[in-house]
Amino acid sequence: MILLLLFLVIRLGTARLQMVPSGLQNAIEASVEGLERLTRGLLEPKVADWCFPLVATYFVFIAVSNLTGLVPGVGTIGFGAAKPGATLPYSVEHPHISLLRPPTSDANMTSAMAVIYFFVSLYWALKYHHGPWGLLVHIFGVKGGMKGWILIPLALLFFAVGLMEALSIVIRSIALAMRLYGNIYGGESVLVLMTGMFGGLAAVPFYFFEFAVALIQALIFTLLAIVFTGTLCSHEESHK
């Protein structure tokens, strides 16, 4: 559903391209240009060329997915235990199986996105460092351009640091998945809880809050992906 919605919006916005954009075309171009400036401001030009299509796609998909959780009925209509004393037929306490859910509130989706990023970023790193050996030197090698006998103890130290860095590369992807899933699922649960209080009025302030969270979480996921890519695809100043 999200992909279909994005496809229709992009088709409508680019059906009649104009030299001076307006309306939907202007919004699409402004979004793309803003994401491109963000990516190029944090990465080397060639790395930004590799990274931009993926992170821009992630931002748009995550933002729209998160915002769909604010649509009435999404996450609140489904199958579950009957609500005692409810006046409406088929009312449930909490839908254990929702008919409609934001994709980012499902750990399977966020994990899949993180796995894709992990392998693609690893490919970028291998390409940037000209193969596995270059990547290993980047992670485990002695930094600072030092020479002489001091390299022996430093090699052991940087090898230990490299082991922690290699572990952090794996943990980063897990953190991307769990951070996004936890925030969106938590927000969805709060909205479901608030809609059952005071005739749903208690949920009104949280809708504004979750609207901001939806966009912020998309930006955080994108920024972290860019920063993580920058740590993998970079050289020491002394090597330039």
Coordinates of C-alpha atoms in Angstrom, one line a residue:
M1 CA 0.0 0.0 0.0
I2 CA 2.8 2.4 0.9
L3 CA 4.7 1.7 -2.3
L4 CA 1.5 2.1 -4.4
L5 CA 0.8 5.4 -2.7
L6 CA 4.3 6.7 -3.3
F7 CA 4.2 5.6 -6.9
L8 CA 0.9 7.4 -7.5
V9 CA 2.2 10.6 -5.9
I10 CA 5.4 10.6 -7.8
R11 CA 3.6 9.9 -11.1
L12 CA 1.2 12.8 -10.5
G13 CA 4.0 15.1 -9.5
T14 CA 6.1 14.3 -12.6
A15 CA 3.5 13.7 -15.2
R16 CA 3.9 17.3 -16.6
L17 CA 7.4 18.5 -15.7
Q18 CA 7.9 22.2 -15.9
M19 CA 11.1 24.3 -16.0
V20 CA 9.7 26.4 -13.1
P21 CA 8.2 23.7 -10.8
S22 CA 5.1 24.4 -8.8
G23 CA 2.6 22.4 -6.7
L24 CA 3.4 18.7 -6.2
Q25 CA 6.4 18.8 -8.5
N26 CA 8.0 21.6 -6.5
A27 CA 7.4 19.6 -3.2
I28 CA 9.0 16.5 -4.7
E29 CA 12.0 18.4 -6.1
A30 CA 12.5 20.3 -2.9
S31 CA 12.5 17.0 -0.9
V32 CA 15.0 15.3 -3.2
E33 CA 17.3 18.4 -3.3
G34 CA 17.2 18.7 0.5
L35 CA 18.1 15.0 1.0
E36 CA 20.9 15.3 -1.6
R37 CA 22.4 18.3 0.1
L38 CA 22.3 16.5 3.4
T39 CA 24.1 13.5 2.0
R40 CA 26.7 15.4 0.1
G41 CA 27.4 17.6 3.2
L42 CA 28.4 14.5 5.2
L43 CA 30.1 12.2 2.7
E44 CA 32.8 12.4 0.0
P45 CA 31.3 13.0 -3.5
K46 CA 31.7 9.5 -4.8
V47 CA 30.4 7.9 -1.6
A48 CA 27.4 10.3 -1.7
D49 CA 26.7 9.2 -5.2
W50 CA 26.5 5.6 -4.0
C51 CA 24.6 6.3 -0.8
F52 CA 22.1 8.9 -1.8
P53 CA 19.6 6.7 -3.7
L54 CA 19.3 4.3 -0.8
V55 CA 19.0 6.7 2.1
A56 CA 16.6 9.0 0.2
T57 CA 14.4 6.0 -0.5
Y58 CA 14.6 5.0 3.1
F59 CA 13.7 8.5 4.3
V60 CA 10.6 8.8 2.1
F61 CA 9.4 5.3 2.8
I62 CA 9.9 5.6 6.5
A63 CA 8.3 9.0 6.8
V64 CA 5.2 8.0 4.8
S65 CA 4.9 4.7 6.7
N66 CA 5.2 6.4 10.0
L67 CA 2.5 9.0 9.1
T68 CA 0.1 6.3 8.0
G69 CA -0.1 5.3 11.7
L70 CA -1.9 8.5 12.4
V71 CA -4.8 7.6 10.0
P72 CA -7.9 6.7 11.9
G73 CA -8.4 2.9 11.8
V74 CA -4.8 2.0 11.2
G75 CA -3.6 -0.1 14.1
T76 CA -7.0 0.0 15.8
I77 CA -9.2 -2.2 13.6
G78 CA -8.6 -5.9 13.7
F79 CA -9.1 -9.1 15.6
G80 CA -8.8 -9.4 19.4
A81 CA -10.6 -10.1 22.6
A82 CA -14.1 -8.7 22.8
K83 CA -14.4 -5.4 24.8
P84 CA -16.8 -5.9 27.7
G85 CA -19.7 -3.5 27.9
A86 CA -19.0 -2.0 24.5
T87 CA -22.0 -0.4 22.7
L88 CA -20.5 -0.8 19.2
P89 CA -20.6 -4.3 17.7
Y90 CA -17.4 -6.2 17.2
S91 CA -15.5 -3.9 19.6
V92 CA -12.2 -5.3 20.9
E93 CA -10.0 -4.4 23.8
H94 CA -6.9 -4.3 21.7
P95 CA -6.4 -5.7 18.2
H96 CA -3.9 -8.5 18.5
I97 CA -4.0 -8.9 14.7
S98 CA -4.5 -5.5 12.9
L99 CA -6.0 -5.3 9.5
L100 CA -3.8 -2.2 8.7
R101 CA -0.5 -1.4 10.4
P102 CA 2.3 1.0 9.6
P103 CA 5.1 -1.1 8.1
T104 CA 7.7 0.5 10.4
S105 CA 5.8 -0.7 13.5
D106 CA 6.7 -4.3 12.5
A107 CA 10.1 -5.5 13.6
N108 CA 10.3 -7.7 10.5
M109 CA 10.2 -4.7 8.2
T110 CA 12.7 -2.6 10.1
S111 CA 15.0 -5.6 10.4
A112 CA 14.8 -6.2 6.7
M113 CA 15.7 -2.6 6.0
A114 CA 18.7 -2.8 8.4
V115 CA 19.9 -6.0 6.8
I116 CA 19.7 -4.5 3.3
Y117 CA 21.7 -1.4 4.5
F118 CA 24.3 -3.6 6.2
F119 CA 25.2 -5.6 3.1
V120 CA 25.0 -2.6 0.7
S121 CA 27.2 -0.5 3.0
L122 CA 29.7 -3.4 3.3
Y123 CA 29.8 -3.5 -0.5
W124 CA 30.4 0.2 -0.6
A125 CA 33.3 -0.2 1.9
L126 CA 34.9 -3.0 -0.1
K127 CA 34.6 -0.8 -3.3
Y128 CA 36.0 2.3 -1.5
H129 CA 39.0 0.5 0.0
H130 CA 39.7 -1.6 -3.1
G131 CA 38.9 -5.0 -1.7
P132 CA 38.8 -7.0 1.5
W133 CA 42.5 -6.3 2.4
G134 CA 42.0 -2.5 2.2
L135 CA 38.9 -2.8 4.4
L136 CA 40.8 -4.9 7.0
V137 CA 43.6 -2.4 7.0
H138 CA 41.1 0.4 7.5
I139 CA 39.5 -1.4 10.5
F140 CA 42.6 -3.0 12.1
G141 CA 45.5 -1.0 10.8
V142 CA 47.6 1.4 12.8
K143 CA 46.4 5.0 12.4
G144 CA 48.5 8.1 12.4
G145 CA 51.3 7.2 10.1
M146 CA 53.7 6.2 12.9
K147 CA 56.8 4.2 12.1
G148 CA 59.5 2.3 14.0
W149 CA 59.4 0.0 17.0
I150 CA 56.3 1.7 18.4
L151 CA 54.3 -0.1 15.8
I152 CA 54.6 -3.4 17.6
P153 CA 52.6 -2.4 20.8
L154 CA 50.4 -0.1 18.7
A155 CA 49.5 -2.9 16.3
L156 CA 48.2 -5.0 19.2
L157 CA 46.2 -2.0 20.5
F158 CA 44.7 -1.2 17.2
F159 CA 43.9 -4.8 16.6
A160 CA 41.8 -4.8 19.8
V161 CA 40.2 -1.6 18.8
G162 CA 39.5 -3.1 15.4
L163 CA 37.7 -6.0 16.9
M164 CA 35.4 -3.6 18.8
E165 CA 34.9 -1.7 15.6
A166 CA 34.0 -4.8 13.6
L167 CA 31.4 -5.7 16.4
S168 CA 30.0 -2.2 16.3
I169 CA 29.5 -2.4 12.5
V170 CA 27.1 -5.3 13.1
I171 CA 25.5 -3.7 16.1
R172 CA 24.8 -0.5 14.2
S173 CA 22.4 -2.3 11.9
I174 CA 20.6 -3.9 14.8
A175 CA 20.4 -0.5 16.5
L176 CA 18.9 1.1 13.3
A177 CA 16.2 -1.6 13.2
M178 CA 15.3 -1.6 16.9
R179 CA 15.3 2.1 17.4
L180 CA 12.9 2.7 14.6
Y181 CA 10.6 -0.2 15.5
G182 CA 10.5 0.7 19.2
N183 CA 9.6 4.3 18.7
I184 CA 6.9 3.7 16.1
Y185 CA 5.4 0.7 17.8
G186 CA 5.4 2.5 21.2
G187 CA 3.7 5.5 19.6
E188 CA 1.1 3.3 18.0
S189 CA 0.4 1.6 21.3
V190 CA 0.0 5.0 23.1
L191 CA -2.5 6.2 20.5
V192 CA -4.5 3.0 20.8
L193 CA -4.6 3.4 24.5
M194 CA -5.5 7.1 24.4
T195 CA -8.3 6.6 21.9
G196 CA -10.2 4.6 24.5
M197 CA -10.2 7.4 27.0
F198 CA -12.6 10.3 27.2
G199 CA -14.2 9.4 24.0
G200 CA -10.9 9.6 22.1
L201 CA -10.2 13.2 23.1
A202 CA -7.2 12.1 25.1
A203 CA -5.5 11.1 21.9
V204 CA -5.6 14.5 20.3
P205 CA -2.4 16.0 21.8
F206 CA -0.6 12.8 21.1
Y207 CA -1.5 13.0 17.4
F208 CA 0.5 16.2 17.1
F209 CA 3.4 14.7 19.0
E210 CA 3.4 11.5 16.9
F211 CA 3.3 13.6 13.7
A212 CA 6.6 15.2 14.8
V213 CA 8.1 11.8 15.9
A214 CA 7.2 10.2 12.5
L215 CA 9.3 12.7 10.6
I216 CA 12.1 12.9 13.2
Q217 CA 12.5 9.1 13.3
A218 CA 12.7 9.0 9.5
L219 CA 15.4 11.7 9.6
I220 CA 17.3 10.0 12.4
F221 CA 17.4 6.7 10.5
T222 CA 18.6 8.5 7.4
L223 CA 21.3 10.5 9.3
L224 CA 22.6 7.5 11.1
A225 CA 22.8 5.5 7.9
I226 CA 24.8 8.3 6.3
V227 CA 27.1 8.7 9.3
F228 CA 27.7 4.9 9.6
T229 CA 28.6 4.9 5.8
G230 CA 31.0 7.8 6.4
T231 CA 32.9 5.8 9.1
L232 CA 33.2 2.8 6.8
C233 CA 34.1 4.8 3.6
S234 CA 36.8 7.2 4.8
H235 CA 40.6 7.5 4.9
E236 CA 43.0 8.9 7.4
E237 CA 44.2 12.4 6.6
S238 CA 47.7 11.2 6.5
H239 CA 46.8 8.8 3.7
K240 CA 45.3 11.4 1.4

